[in-house]
XYZ file of C-alpha atoms in Angstrom:
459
model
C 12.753 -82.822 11.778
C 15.619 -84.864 10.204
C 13.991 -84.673 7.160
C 13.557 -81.261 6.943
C 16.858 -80.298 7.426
C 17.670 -82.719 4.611
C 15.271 -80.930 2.169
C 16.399 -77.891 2.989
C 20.178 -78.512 2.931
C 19.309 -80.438 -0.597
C 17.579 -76.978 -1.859
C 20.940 -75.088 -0.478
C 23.132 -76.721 -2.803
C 20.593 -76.397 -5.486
C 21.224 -72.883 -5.804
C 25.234 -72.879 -5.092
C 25.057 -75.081 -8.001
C 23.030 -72.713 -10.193
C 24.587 -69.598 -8.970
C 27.966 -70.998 -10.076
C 26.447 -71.679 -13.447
C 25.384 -68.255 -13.944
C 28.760 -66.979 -12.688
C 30.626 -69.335 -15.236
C 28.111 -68.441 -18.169
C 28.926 -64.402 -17.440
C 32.825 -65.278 -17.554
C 32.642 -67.118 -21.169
C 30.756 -64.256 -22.392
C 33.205 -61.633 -21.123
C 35.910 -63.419 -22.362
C 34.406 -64.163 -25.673
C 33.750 -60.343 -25.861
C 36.976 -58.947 -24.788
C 38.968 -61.104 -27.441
C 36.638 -60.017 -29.951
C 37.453 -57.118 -32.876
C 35.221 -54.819 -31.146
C 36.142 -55.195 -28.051
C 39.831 -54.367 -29.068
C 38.349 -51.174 -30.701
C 36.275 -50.489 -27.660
C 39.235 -50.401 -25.368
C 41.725 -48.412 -27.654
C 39.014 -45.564 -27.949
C 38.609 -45.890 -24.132
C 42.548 -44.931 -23.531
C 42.202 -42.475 -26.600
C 39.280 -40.401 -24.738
C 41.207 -40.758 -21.516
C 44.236 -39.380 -22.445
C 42.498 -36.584 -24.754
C 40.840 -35.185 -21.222
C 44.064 -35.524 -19.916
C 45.709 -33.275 -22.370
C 43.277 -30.785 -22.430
C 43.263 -30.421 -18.444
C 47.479 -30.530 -18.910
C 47.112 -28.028 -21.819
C 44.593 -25.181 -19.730
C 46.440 -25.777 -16.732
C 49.984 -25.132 -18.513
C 48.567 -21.543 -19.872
C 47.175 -20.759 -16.327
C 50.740 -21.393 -15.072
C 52.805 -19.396 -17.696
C 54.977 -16.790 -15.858
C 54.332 -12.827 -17.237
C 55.577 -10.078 -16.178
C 53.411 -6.598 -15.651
C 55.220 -3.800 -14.402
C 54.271 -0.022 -15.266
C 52.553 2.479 -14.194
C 48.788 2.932 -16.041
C 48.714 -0.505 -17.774
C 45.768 -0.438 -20.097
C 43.609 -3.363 -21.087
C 45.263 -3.823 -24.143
C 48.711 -4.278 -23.216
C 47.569 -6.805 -20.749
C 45.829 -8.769 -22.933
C 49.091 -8.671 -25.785
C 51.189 -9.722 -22.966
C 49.029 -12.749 -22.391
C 48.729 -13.536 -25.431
C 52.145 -14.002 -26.538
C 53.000 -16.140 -23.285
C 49.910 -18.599 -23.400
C 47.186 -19.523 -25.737
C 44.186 -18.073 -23.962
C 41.738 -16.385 -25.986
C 39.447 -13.210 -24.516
C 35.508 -12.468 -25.065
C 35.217 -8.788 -24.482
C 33.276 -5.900 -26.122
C 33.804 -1.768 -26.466
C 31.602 -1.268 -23.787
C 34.042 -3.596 -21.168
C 37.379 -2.040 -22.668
C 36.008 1.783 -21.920
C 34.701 0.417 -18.419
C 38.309 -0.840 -17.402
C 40.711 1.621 -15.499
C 44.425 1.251 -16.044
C 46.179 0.156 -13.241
C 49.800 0.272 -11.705
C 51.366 -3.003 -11.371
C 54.964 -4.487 -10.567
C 54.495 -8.471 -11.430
C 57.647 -9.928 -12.579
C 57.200 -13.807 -13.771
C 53.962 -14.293 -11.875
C 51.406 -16.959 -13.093
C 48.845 -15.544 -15.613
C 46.229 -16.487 -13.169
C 48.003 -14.546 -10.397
C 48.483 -11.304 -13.008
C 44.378 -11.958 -14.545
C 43.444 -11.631 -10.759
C 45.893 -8.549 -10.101
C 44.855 -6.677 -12.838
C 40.686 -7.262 -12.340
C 40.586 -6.620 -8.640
C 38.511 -3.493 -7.575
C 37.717 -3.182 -11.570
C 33.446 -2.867 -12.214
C 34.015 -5.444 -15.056
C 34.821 -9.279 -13.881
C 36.370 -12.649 -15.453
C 35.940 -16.489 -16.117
C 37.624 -18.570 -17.573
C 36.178 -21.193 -19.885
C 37.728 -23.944 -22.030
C 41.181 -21.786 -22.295
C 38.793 -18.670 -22.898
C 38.944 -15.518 -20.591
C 34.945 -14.026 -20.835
C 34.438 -10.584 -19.595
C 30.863 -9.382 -17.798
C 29.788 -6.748 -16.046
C 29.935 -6.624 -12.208
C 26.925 -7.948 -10.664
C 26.693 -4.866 -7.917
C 26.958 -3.155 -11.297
C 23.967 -4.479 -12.411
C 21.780 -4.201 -9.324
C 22.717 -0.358 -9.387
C 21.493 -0.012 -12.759
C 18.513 -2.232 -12.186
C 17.504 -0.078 -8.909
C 17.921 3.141 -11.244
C 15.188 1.987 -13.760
C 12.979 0.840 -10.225
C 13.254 4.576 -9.356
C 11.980 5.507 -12.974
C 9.394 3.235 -12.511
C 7.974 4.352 -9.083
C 7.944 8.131 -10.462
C 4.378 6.358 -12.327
C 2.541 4.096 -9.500
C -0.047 2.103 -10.277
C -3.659 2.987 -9.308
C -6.697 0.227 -8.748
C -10.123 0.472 -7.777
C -13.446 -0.113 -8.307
C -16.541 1.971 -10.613
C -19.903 1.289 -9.279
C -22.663 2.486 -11.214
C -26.081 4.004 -9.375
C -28.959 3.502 -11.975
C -31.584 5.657 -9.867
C -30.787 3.744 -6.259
C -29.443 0.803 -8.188
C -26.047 -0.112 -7.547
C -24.464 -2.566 -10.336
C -21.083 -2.897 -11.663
C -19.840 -3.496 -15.380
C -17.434 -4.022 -17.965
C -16.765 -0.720 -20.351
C -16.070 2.421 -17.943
C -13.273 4.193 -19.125
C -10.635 5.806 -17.343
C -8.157 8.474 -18.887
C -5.317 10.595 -17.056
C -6.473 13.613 -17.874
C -3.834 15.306 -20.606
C -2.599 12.288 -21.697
C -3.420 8.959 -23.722
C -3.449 6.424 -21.256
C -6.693 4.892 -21.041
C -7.929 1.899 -19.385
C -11.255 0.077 -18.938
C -13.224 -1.930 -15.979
C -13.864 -5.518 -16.000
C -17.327 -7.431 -15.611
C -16.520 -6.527 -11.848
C -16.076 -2.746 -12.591
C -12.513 -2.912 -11.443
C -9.088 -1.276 -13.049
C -5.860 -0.179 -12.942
C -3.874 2.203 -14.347
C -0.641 3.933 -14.389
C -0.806 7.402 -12.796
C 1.510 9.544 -10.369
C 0.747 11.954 -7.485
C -1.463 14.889 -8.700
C -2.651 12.994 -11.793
C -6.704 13.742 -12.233
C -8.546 10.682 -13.269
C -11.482 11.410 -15.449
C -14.298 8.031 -15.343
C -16.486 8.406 -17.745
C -19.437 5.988 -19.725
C -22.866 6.514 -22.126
C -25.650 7.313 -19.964
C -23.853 8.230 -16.988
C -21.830 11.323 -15.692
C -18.738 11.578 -15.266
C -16.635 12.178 -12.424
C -13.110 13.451 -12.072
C -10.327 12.338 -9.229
C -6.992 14.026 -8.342
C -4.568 11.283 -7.408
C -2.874 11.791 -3.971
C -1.560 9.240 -1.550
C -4.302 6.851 -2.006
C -3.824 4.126 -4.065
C -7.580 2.213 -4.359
C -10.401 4.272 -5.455
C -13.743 3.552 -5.194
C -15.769 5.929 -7.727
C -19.536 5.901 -8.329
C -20.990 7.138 -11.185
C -24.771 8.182 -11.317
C -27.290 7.961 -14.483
C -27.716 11.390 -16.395
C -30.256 11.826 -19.589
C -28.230 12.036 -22.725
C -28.735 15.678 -24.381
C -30.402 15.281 -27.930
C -29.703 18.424 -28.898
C -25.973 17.976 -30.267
C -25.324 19.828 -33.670
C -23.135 18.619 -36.137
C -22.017 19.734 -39.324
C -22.751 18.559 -42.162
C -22.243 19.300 -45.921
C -24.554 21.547 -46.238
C -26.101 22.886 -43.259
C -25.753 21.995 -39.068
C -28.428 19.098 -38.083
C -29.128 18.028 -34.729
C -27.209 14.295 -34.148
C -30.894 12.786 -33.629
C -31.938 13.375 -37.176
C -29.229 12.242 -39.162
C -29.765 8.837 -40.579
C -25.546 8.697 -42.278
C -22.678 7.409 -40.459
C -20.451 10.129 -39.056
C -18.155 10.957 -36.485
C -17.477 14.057 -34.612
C -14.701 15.144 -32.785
C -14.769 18.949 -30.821
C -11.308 20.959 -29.386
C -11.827 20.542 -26.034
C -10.855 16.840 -26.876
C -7.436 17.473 -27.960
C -6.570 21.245 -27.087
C -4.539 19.976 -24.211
C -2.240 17.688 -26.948
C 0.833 18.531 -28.690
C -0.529 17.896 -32.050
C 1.614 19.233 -35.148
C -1.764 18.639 -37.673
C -5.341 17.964 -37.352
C -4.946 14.969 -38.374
C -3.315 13.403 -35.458
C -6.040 14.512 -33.331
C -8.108 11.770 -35.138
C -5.962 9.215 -34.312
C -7.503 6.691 -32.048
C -10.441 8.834 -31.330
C -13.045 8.000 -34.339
C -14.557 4.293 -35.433
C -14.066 3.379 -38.933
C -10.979 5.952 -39.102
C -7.347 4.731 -39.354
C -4.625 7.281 -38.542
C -0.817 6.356 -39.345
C 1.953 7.556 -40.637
C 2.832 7.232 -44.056
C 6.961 7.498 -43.816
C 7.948 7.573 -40.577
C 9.708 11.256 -40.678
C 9.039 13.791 -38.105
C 5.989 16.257 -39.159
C 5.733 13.824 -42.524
C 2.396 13.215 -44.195
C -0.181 11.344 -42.613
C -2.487 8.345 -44.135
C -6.303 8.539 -43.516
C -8.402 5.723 -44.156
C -11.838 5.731 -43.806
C -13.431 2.090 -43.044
C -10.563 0.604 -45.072
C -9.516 0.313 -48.141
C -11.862 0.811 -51.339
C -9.589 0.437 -53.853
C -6.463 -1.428 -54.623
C -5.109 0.868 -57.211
C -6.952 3.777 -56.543
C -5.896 6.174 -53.665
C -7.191 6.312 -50.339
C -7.312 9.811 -49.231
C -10.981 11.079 -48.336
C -11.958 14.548 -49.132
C -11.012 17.525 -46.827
C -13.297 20.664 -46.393
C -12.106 23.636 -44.191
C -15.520 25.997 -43.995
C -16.582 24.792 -46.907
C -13.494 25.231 -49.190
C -12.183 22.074 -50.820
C -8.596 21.333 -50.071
C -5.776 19.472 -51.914
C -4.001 17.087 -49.579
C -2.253 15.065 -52.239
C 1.242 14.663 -51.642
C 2.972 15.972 -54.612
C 6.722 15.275 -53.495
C 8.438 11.978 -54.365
C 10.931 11.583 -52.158
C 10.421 10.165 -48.375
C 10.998 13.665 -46.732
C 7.566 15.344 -47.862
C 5.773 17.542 -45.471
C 2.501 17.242 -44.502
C 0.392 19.035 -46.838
C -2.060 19.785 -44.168
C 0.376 20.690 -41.482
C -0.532 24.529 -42.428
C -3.976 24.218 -40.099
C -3.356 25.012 -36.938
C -4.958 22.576 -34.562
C -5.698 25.256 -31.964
C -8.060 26.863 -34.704
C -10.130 24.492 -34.943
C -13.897 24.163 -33.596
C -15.166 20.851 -34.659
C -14.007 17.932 -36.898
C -16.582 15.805 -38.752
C -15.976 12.981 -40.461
C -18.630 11.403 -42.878
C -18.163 7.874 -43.500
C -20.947 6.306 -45.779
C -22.316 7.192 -49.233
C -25.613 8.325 -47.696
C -23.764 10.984 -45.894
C -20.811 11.751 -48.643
C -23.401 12.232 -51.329
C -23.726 15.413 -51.771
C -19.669 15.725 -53.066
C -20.068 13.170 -55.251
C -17.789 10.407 -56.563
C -15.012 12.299 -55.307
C -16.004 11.799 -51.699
C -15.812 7.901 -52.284
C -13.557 7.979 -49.763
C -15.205 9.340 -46.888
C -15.364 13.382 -45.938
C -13.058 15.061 -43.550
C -15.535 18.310 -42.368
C -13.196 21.087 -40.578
C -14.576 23.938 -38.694
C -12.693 26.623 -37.987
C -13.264 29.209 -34.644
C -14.780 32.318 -34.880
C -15.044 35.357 -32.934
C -17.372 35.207 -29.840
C -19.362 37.885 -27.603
C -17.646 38.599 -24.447
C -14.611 39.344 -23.099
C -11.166 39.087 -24.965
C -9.646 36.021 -24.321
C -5.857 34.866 -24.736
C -4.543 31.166 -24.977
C -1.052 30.137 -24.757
C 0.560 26.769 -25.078
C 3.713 25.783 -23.700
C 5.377 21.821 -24.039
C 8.769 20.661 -22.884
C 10.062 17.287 -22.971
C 13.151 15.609 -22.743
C 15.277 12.874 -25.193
C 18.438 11.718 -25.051
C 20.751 11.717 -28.135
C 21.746 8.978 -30.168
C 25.168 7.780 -29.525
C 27.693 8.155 -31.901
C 29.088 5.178 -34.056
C 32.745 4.206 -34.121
C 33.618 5.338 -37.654
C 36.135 3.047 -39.806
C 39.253 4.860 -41.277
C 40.173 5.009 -45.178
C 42.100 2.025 -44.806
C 39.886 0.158 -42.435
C 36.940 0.534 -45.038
C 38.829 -0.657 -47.982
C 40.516 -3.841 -45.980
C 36.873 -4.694 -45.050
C 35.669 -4.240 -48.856
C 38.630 -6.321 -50.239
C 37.239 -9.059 -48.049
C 33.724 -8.774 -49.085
C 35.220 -8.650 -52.827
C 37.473 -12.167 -52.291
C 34.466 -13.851 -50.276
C 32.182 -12.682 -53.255
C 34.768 -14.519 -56.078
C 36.716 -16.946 -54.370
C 38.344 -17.224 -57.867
C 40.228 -13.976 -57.613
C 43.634 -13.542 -56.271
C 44.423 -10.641 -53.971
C 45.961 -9.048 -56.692
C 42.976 -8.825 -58.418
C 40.593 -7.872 -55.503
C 42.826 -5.170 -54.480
C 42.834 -3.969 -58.212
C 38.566 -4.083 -58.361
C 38.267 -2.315 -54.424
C 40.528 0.536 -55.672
C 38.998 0.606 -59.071
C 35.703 0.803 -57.351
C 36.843 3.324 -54.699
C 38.346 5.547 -57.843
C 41.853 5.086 -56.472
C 44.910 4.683 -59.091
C 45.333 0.996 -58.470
C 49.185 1.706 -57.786
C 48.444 2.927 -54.565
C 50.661 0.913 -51.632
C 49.693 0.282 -48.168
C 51.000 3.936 -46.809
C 49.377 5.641 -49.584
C 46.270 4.316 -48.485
C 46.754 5.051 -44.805
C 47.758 8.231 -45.483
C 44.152 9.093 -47.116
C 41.786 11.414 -45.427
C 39.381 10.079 -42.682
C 35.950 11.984 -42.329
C 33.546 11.881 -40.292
C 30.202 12.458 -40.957
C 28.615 12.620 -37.489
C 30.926 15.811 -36.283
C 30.609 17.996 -39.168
């Protein structure tokens, strides 16, 4: 026993002796460091950083604590912030939209911190404050916000969304499948079924669904309370029959061997359509419908499987009841009409179009293009019948933009002038802006200001 105590009293000192090395070796080597160049350089920028956060937390709290004095009746914005500024050296982040937002108030401060006068002057107010890094930001109340946001909800829930599911019956055979398409009726929303036959679409109360695919009927649901529908749709024999027009003569569907596409009125006499044209748009395959300039009632571009020409033009070949028409676009400018715009969409029986040279032949190499076939109506048998269409909508008007003055306009383009040719002295940028603006370059400062204002948007 005696001599393990000894061994382990021997193995005790063993590591007091090399823990004091260690301690020893760590002192050197801090005091080798700390009387070293860098270490000297490491300490002074140590007190430098330290008493740069000091300032800056001495300098924001100093403007904070500047007295001001507010008292008025109907303070705006602006006189609050000019007071500020000339007793401190905060800075404000604000835009139009906050400045017409903020009521004046009545205040009677009278050497109150700006802190006290910031909080004062923004209580009750539907735009808020921070402060950041000497920097007074401005935002928009959050119970603002949520009002706004619960506005666009209600919007939203004027369209709900309808699911469900299409099942197909195949003579007893119940399957579902990707493809069916459902359309609010009157509209362009469309949407399609998944491998499981289900879908969903936007539609409100009173909305009629039309589901419709090849082979099978269709069926037609008027959207009430219910928000999953389950539809079934039931095999029907396709008609062979159809007659289409072609250039020549009508020919039942079955025995045409050319590419063509047909489109009849009752597909778009429910649309407000200001040309034929548009009625073809997203309703034919192979045929691109856009528009050409963007302007309302402006010409429209038809392309018929593409492009066939790089140089050459794209337009296909119209025929109204077998009359040639000229839809060029004669007019240069980017206000042209449409030149088709003068056929009324509601007068119209059936549009063909004939896509491939088998079917285009007979017109030649000026159908290279494709064929546009228009049918008009024409008087029936029976009893005298009367259509009317009526649309309404609703749009909101463009705000109007804040308008510079004379003398606003030419500060701003003496600017872009001396940031243009730094090498010009403002003597010579004020002589080029006036020269430019056709001024007599002797014109002084109240001359300038005194200079008519218009603006366009009001006349």
């Amino acid at each position: 026993m005696k001599l393990n105590y000894f061994r382990s009293f021997k193995r005790f000192l063993k590591v007091i002796c090399r823990g004091r090395r260690q301690v020893l070796w760590e002192c050197s080597l801090k005091e080798r460091f700390a009387n070293s160049p860098l270490g000297y350089q490491m300490r002074r920028f140590s007190l430098f950083i330290a008493f740069f956060a000091v300032g800056i937390v001495c300098s924001f709290a100093a403007s904070l604590a500047q007295s001001v004095s507010l008292v008025g009746k109907s303070i705006t914005f602006e006189k609050l912030i000019k007071e500020i500024s000339d007793k401190s050296s905060l800075k404000f982040i604000y835009t139009n939209d906050h400045v017409k937002a903020m009521r004046p108030k009545d205040l009677n401060l009278v050497n109150v911190p700006v802190s006290r006068a910031l909080d004062e002057y923004f209580k009750n107010q539907s735009i808020h404050y921070k402060l950041e890094d000497q920097t007074v930001i401005l935002f928009e109340a959050p119970e603002k916000r949520t009002a706004a946001n619960a506005g666009n909800r209600a919007r939203v829930q004027q369209q709900n969304e309808v699911r469900g599911r299409v099942i197909l019956d195949n003579e007893g055979e119940l399957e579902t499948t990707a493809g069916v398409s459902i359309r609010v009726q009157g509209t362009n929303r469309i949407a399609m079924t998944n491998a499981n036959g289900d879908f969903k679409i936007e539609a409100k109360k009173g909305d009629i669904l039309v589901f419709s695919m090849l082979g099978y009927g269709s069926e037609n649901r008027k959207i009430d309370d219910e928000r999953e529908l389950r539809v079934t749709l039931k095999a029907s024999a396709m008609g062979l029959d159809d007659v289409v027009v072609t250039g020549y003569q009508t020919q039942e569907r079955r025995t045409i061997t050319g590419s063509m596409a047909q489109l009849k009125a009752a597909d778009f006499e429910h649309m407000p359509l200001q040309s034929f044209d548009q009625a073809m748009q997203g309703r034919m395959s192979g045929v691109l419908v856009q528009g050409g300039s963007g302007v309302p009632g402006g010409p429209m571009r038809v392309e018929i499987r593409g492009l066939g020409s790089i140089s050459a033009g794209t337009q296909p070949l119209y025929i109204v009841d077998g009359a040639e028409i000229n839809a060029e676009d004669a007019a240069s400018n980017i206000t042209a009409s449409n030149p088709l715009s003068f056929i009324n969409p509601d007068d119209i029986e059936s549009i063909e179009v004939l896509k491939d040279a088998a079917a285009a032949s007979i017109y030649g190499a000026q159908a290279a293009n494709g064929v546009v076939l228009i049918t008009t109506k024409s008087g029936k048998a029976g009893k005298t019948n009367f259509t009317a269409n009526y649309y309404k909508g609703l749009t909101e008007p463009m705000p109007l933009i804040d308008m510079m003055n004379a003398q606003q306009y030419l500060n701003v383009r003496m600017e872009a002038v001396a940031n243009l040719n730094p090498t010009l002295t403002p003597e010579q940028v004020r002589t080029a802006v006036l020269k430019e603006a056709q001024l007599p370059i002797t014109m002084t400062d109240g001359e300038i200001a005194a200079l008519p204002t218009y603006d366009w948007q009001s006349e």
